């Protein structure tokens, strides 16, 4: 059974940092391109970042709205992908989903940025 | 950025009926490698999105043949036949051809 479990969400003040973790199982993680996708309170889906696999040199891509503030990384030995979020803004408030692009989605983790 | 426009915003259908959802992209979704990375997702109430269709017309593992995808270039359609109660939710299209990856704004399916 494929599982993607996100952790690390919560309430954080503007300007602070948070790190999300997505632990996966049930598929060949090392070959997978992994995304973070978020869903705003208005329910719109927004792609955040992607990291490719080793054969593609772990290339990373970011949405313009998070470039320079967020960093995606992965650890193939742990079948996990991470999202380091710095300088958080209120508009980053959303449910963050981990995705094995494009097939598998996690259950999501809530991030609330508020003073 | 590639803008994905979904229509209609919502629709209501009787059980056993058929519906079509349209998704149009502002640019061609044909990748340099010849593939077209257009996917369809269903988000049931209280759940995360789940993949239904990938690369325009390929049903994902375990997805009923009541769901079918078609289209090319910039114009795509999801058809759902013999609608069942479990089909209710919000349907999204998404493109994986060009960065940034983008999604449509969703079509809410309600059962009459």
Short mmCIF file of N, CA, C and O in Angstrom, two decimals, chain A residues 39-80:
data_model
loop_
_atom_site.label_atom_id
_atom_site.label_comp_id
_atom_site.label_asym_id
_atom_site.label_seq_id
_atom_site.Cartn_x
_atom_site.Cartn_y
_atom_site.Cartn_z
N UNK A 39 -2.94 23.94 -0.80
CA UNK A 39 -4.34 24.29 -1.07
C UNK A 39 -4.76 25.37 -0.10
O UNK A 39 -4.78 25.15 1.12
N UNK A 40 -5.08 26.50 -0.65
CA UNK A 40 -5.46 27.66 0.15
C UNK A 40 -6.82 27.44 0.80
O UNK A 40 -7.58 26.55 0.40
N UNK A 41 -7.17 28.28 1.77
CA UNK A 41 -8.51 28.20 2.37
C UNK A 41 -9.62 28.35 1.33
O UNK A 41 -10.73 27.87 1.53
N UNK A 42 -9.32 29.00 0.20
CA UNK A 42 -10.30 29.16 -0.89
C UNK A 42 -10.35 27.92 -1.79
O UNK A 42 -11.07 27.90 -2.79
N UNK A 43 -9.55 26.92 -1.44
CA UNK A 43 -9.56 25.60 -2.09
C UNK A 43 -8.77 25.54 -3.40
O UNK A 43 -8.80 24.51 -4.07
N UNK A 44 -8.10 26.61 -3.79
CA UNK A 44 -7.30 26.56 -5.00
C UNK A 44 -6.02 25.77 -4.77
O UNK A 44 -5.34 25.96 -3.75
N UNK A 45 -5.71 24.87 -5.71
CA UNK A 45 -4.46 24.11 -5.64
C UNK A 45 -3.33 24.92 -6.26
O UNK A 45 -3.47 25.49 -7.35
N UNK A 46 -2.19 24.97 -5.56
CA UNK A 46 -1.03 25.69 -6.06
C UNK A 46 0.21 24.80 -5.90
O UNK A 46 0.54 24.40 -4.78
N UNK A 47 0.88 24.52 -7.00
CA UNK A 47 2.14 23.78 -6.94
C UNK A 47 3.20 24.67 -6.29
O UNK A 47 3.29 25.87 -6.61
N UNK A 48 4.01 24.09 -5.41
CA UNK A 48 4.99 24.86 -4.66
C UNK A 48 6.41 24.57 -5.12
O UNK A 48 7.19 25.48 -5.39
N UNK A 49 6.76 23.27 -5.20
CA UNK A 49 8.14 22.91 -5.52
C UNK A 49 8.21 21.46 -5.98
O UNK A 49 7.32 20.66 -5.66
N UNK A 50 9.26 21.15 -6.72
CA UNK A 50 9.51 19.79 -7.18
C UNK A 50 10.99 19.48 -7.08
O UNK A 50 11.84 20.34 -7.33
N UNK A 51 11.29 18.21 -6.73
CA UNK A 51 12.66 17.71 -6.79
C UNK A 51 12.66 16.43 -7.60
O UNK A 51 11.86 15.53 -7.35
N UNK A 52 13.54 16.36 -8.58
CA UNK A 52 13.64 15.19 -9.42
C UNK A 52 14.52 14.13 -8.75
O UNK A 52 15.01 14.31 -7.65
N UNK A 53 14.71 13.00 -9.44
CA UNK A 53 15.47 11.89 -8.87
C UNK A 53 16.96 12.01 -9.17
O UNK A 53 17.41 12.94 -9.84
N UNK A 54 17.73 11.05 -8.68
CA UNK A 54 19.19 11.08 -8.81
C UNK A 54 19.62 11.12 -10.26
O UNK A 54 20.56 11.85 -10.60
N UNK A 55 18.94 10.36 -11.13
CA UNK A 55 19.32 10.32 -12.54
C UNK A 55 19.14 11.68 -13.22
O UNK A 55 19.70 11.91 -14.29
N UNK A 56 18.34 12.54 -12.60
CA UNK A 56 18.16 13.91 -13.08
C UNK A 56 18.85 14.92 -12.17
O UNK A 56 18.45 16.08 -12.10
N UNK A 57 19.87 14.39 -11.47
CA UNK A 57 20.72 15.25 -10.62
C UNK A 57 19.98 15.98 -9.52
O UNK A 57 20.40 17.05 -9.08
N UNK A 58 18.87 15.40 -9.08
CA UNK A 58 18.07 16.00 -8.01
C UNK A 58 17.73 17.46 -8.34
O UNK A 58 17.72 18.32 -7.44
N UNK A 59 17.46 17.76 -9.58
CA UNK A 59 17.11 19.13 -9.98
C UNK A 59 15.87 19.60 -9.21
O UNK A 59 14.95 18.82 -8.96
N UNK A 60 15.86 20.87 -8.86
CA UNK A 60 14.74 21.44 -8.11
C UNK A 60 14.11 22.61 -8.87
O UNK A 60 14.79 23.31 -9.64
N UNK A 61 12.81 22.78 -8.65
CA UNK A 61 12.04 23.84 -9.30
C UNK A 61 11.09 24.42 -8.27
O UNK A 61 10.59 23.70 -7.40
N UNK A 62 10.82 25.72 -8.38
CA UNK A 62 9.98 26.40 -7.39
C UNK A 62 8.97 27.32 -8.06
O UNK A 62 9.22 27.90 -9.12
N UNK A 63 7.84 27.48 -7.40
CA UNK A 63 6.90 28.53 -7.78
C UNK A 63 7.52 29.87 -7.45
O UNK A 63 8.27 30.01 -6.47
N UNK A 64 7.20 30.87 -8.27
CA UNK A 64 7.78 32.19 -8.07
C UNK A 64 7.44 32.75 -6.69
O UNK A 64 8.25 33.46 -6.09
N UNK A 65 6.27 32.39 -6.18
CA UNK A 65 5.79 32.93 -4.89
C UNK A 65 6.61 32.46 -3.70
O UNK A 65 6.53 33.06 -2.62
N UNK A 66 7.40 31.38 -3.87
CA UNK A 66 8.17 30.85 -2.75
C UNK A 66 9.67 30.82 -3.02
O UNK A 66 10.46 30.50 -2.12
N UNK A 67 10.07 31.16 -4.24
CA UNK A 67 11.47 31.10 -4.62
C UNK A 67 12.31 32.00 -3.71
O UNK A 67 11.94 33.15 -3.44
N UNK A 68 13.41 31.44 -3.20
CA UNK A 68 14.28 32.19 -2.30
C UNK A 68 13.89 32.07 -0.84
O UNK A 68 14.67 32.46 0.05
N UNK A 69 12.69 31.57 -0.57
CA UNK A 69 12.24 31.40 0.83
C UNK A 69 12.09 29.93 1.20
O UNK A 69 12.32 29.55 2.35
N UNK A 70 11.67 29.10 0.25
CA UNK A 70 11.43 27.67 0.51
C UNK A 70 12.53 26.85 -0.15
O UNK A 70 13.03 27.21 -1.24
N UNK A 71 12.88 25.71 0.47
CA UNK A 71 13.85 24.78 -0.10
C UNK A 71 13.32 23.36 0.00
O UNK A 71 12.96 22.91 1.10
N UNK A 72 13.26 22.68 -1.13
CA UNK A 72 12.86 21.28 -1.16
C UNK A 72 14.11 20.41 -1.18
O UNK A 72 15.11 20.75 -1.83
N UNK A 73 14.06 19.29 -0.45
CA UNK A 73 15.18 18.36 -0.42
C UNK A 73 14.63 16.95 -0.22
O UNK A 73 13.45 16.78 0.07
N UNK A 74 15.49 15.96 -0.37
CA UNK A 74 15.05 14.58 -0.21
C UNK A 74 16.17 13.74 0.36
O UNK A 74 17.35 14.08 0.25
N UNK A 75 15.79 12.64 0.99
CA UNK A 75 16.74 11.65 1.49
C UNK A 75 16.24 10.30 1.00
O UNK A 75 15.29 9.74 1.57
N UNK A 76 16.87 9.78 -0.05
CA UNK A 76 16.41 8.52 -0.63
C UNK A 76 16.59 7.36 0.35
O UNK A 76 15.83 6.38 0.30
N UNK A 77 17.56 7.45 1.25
CA UNK A 77 17.78 6.36 2.22
C UNK A 77 16.63 6.26 3.23
O UNK A 77 16.41 5.21 3.83
N UNK A 78 15.90 7.37 3.37
CA UNK A 78 14.75 7.39 4.30
C UNK A 78 13.42 7.48 3.56
O UNK A 78 12.37 7.60 4.19
N UNK A 79 13.46 7.47 2.21
CA UNK A 79 12.24 7.61 1.39
C UNK A 79 11.42 8.81 1.84
O UNK A 79 10.19 8.74 1.98
N UNK A 80 12.12 9.90 2.07
CA UNK A 80 11.46 11.10 2.60
C UNK A 80 11.83 12.34 1.80
O UNK A 80 12.93 12.43 1.24
#
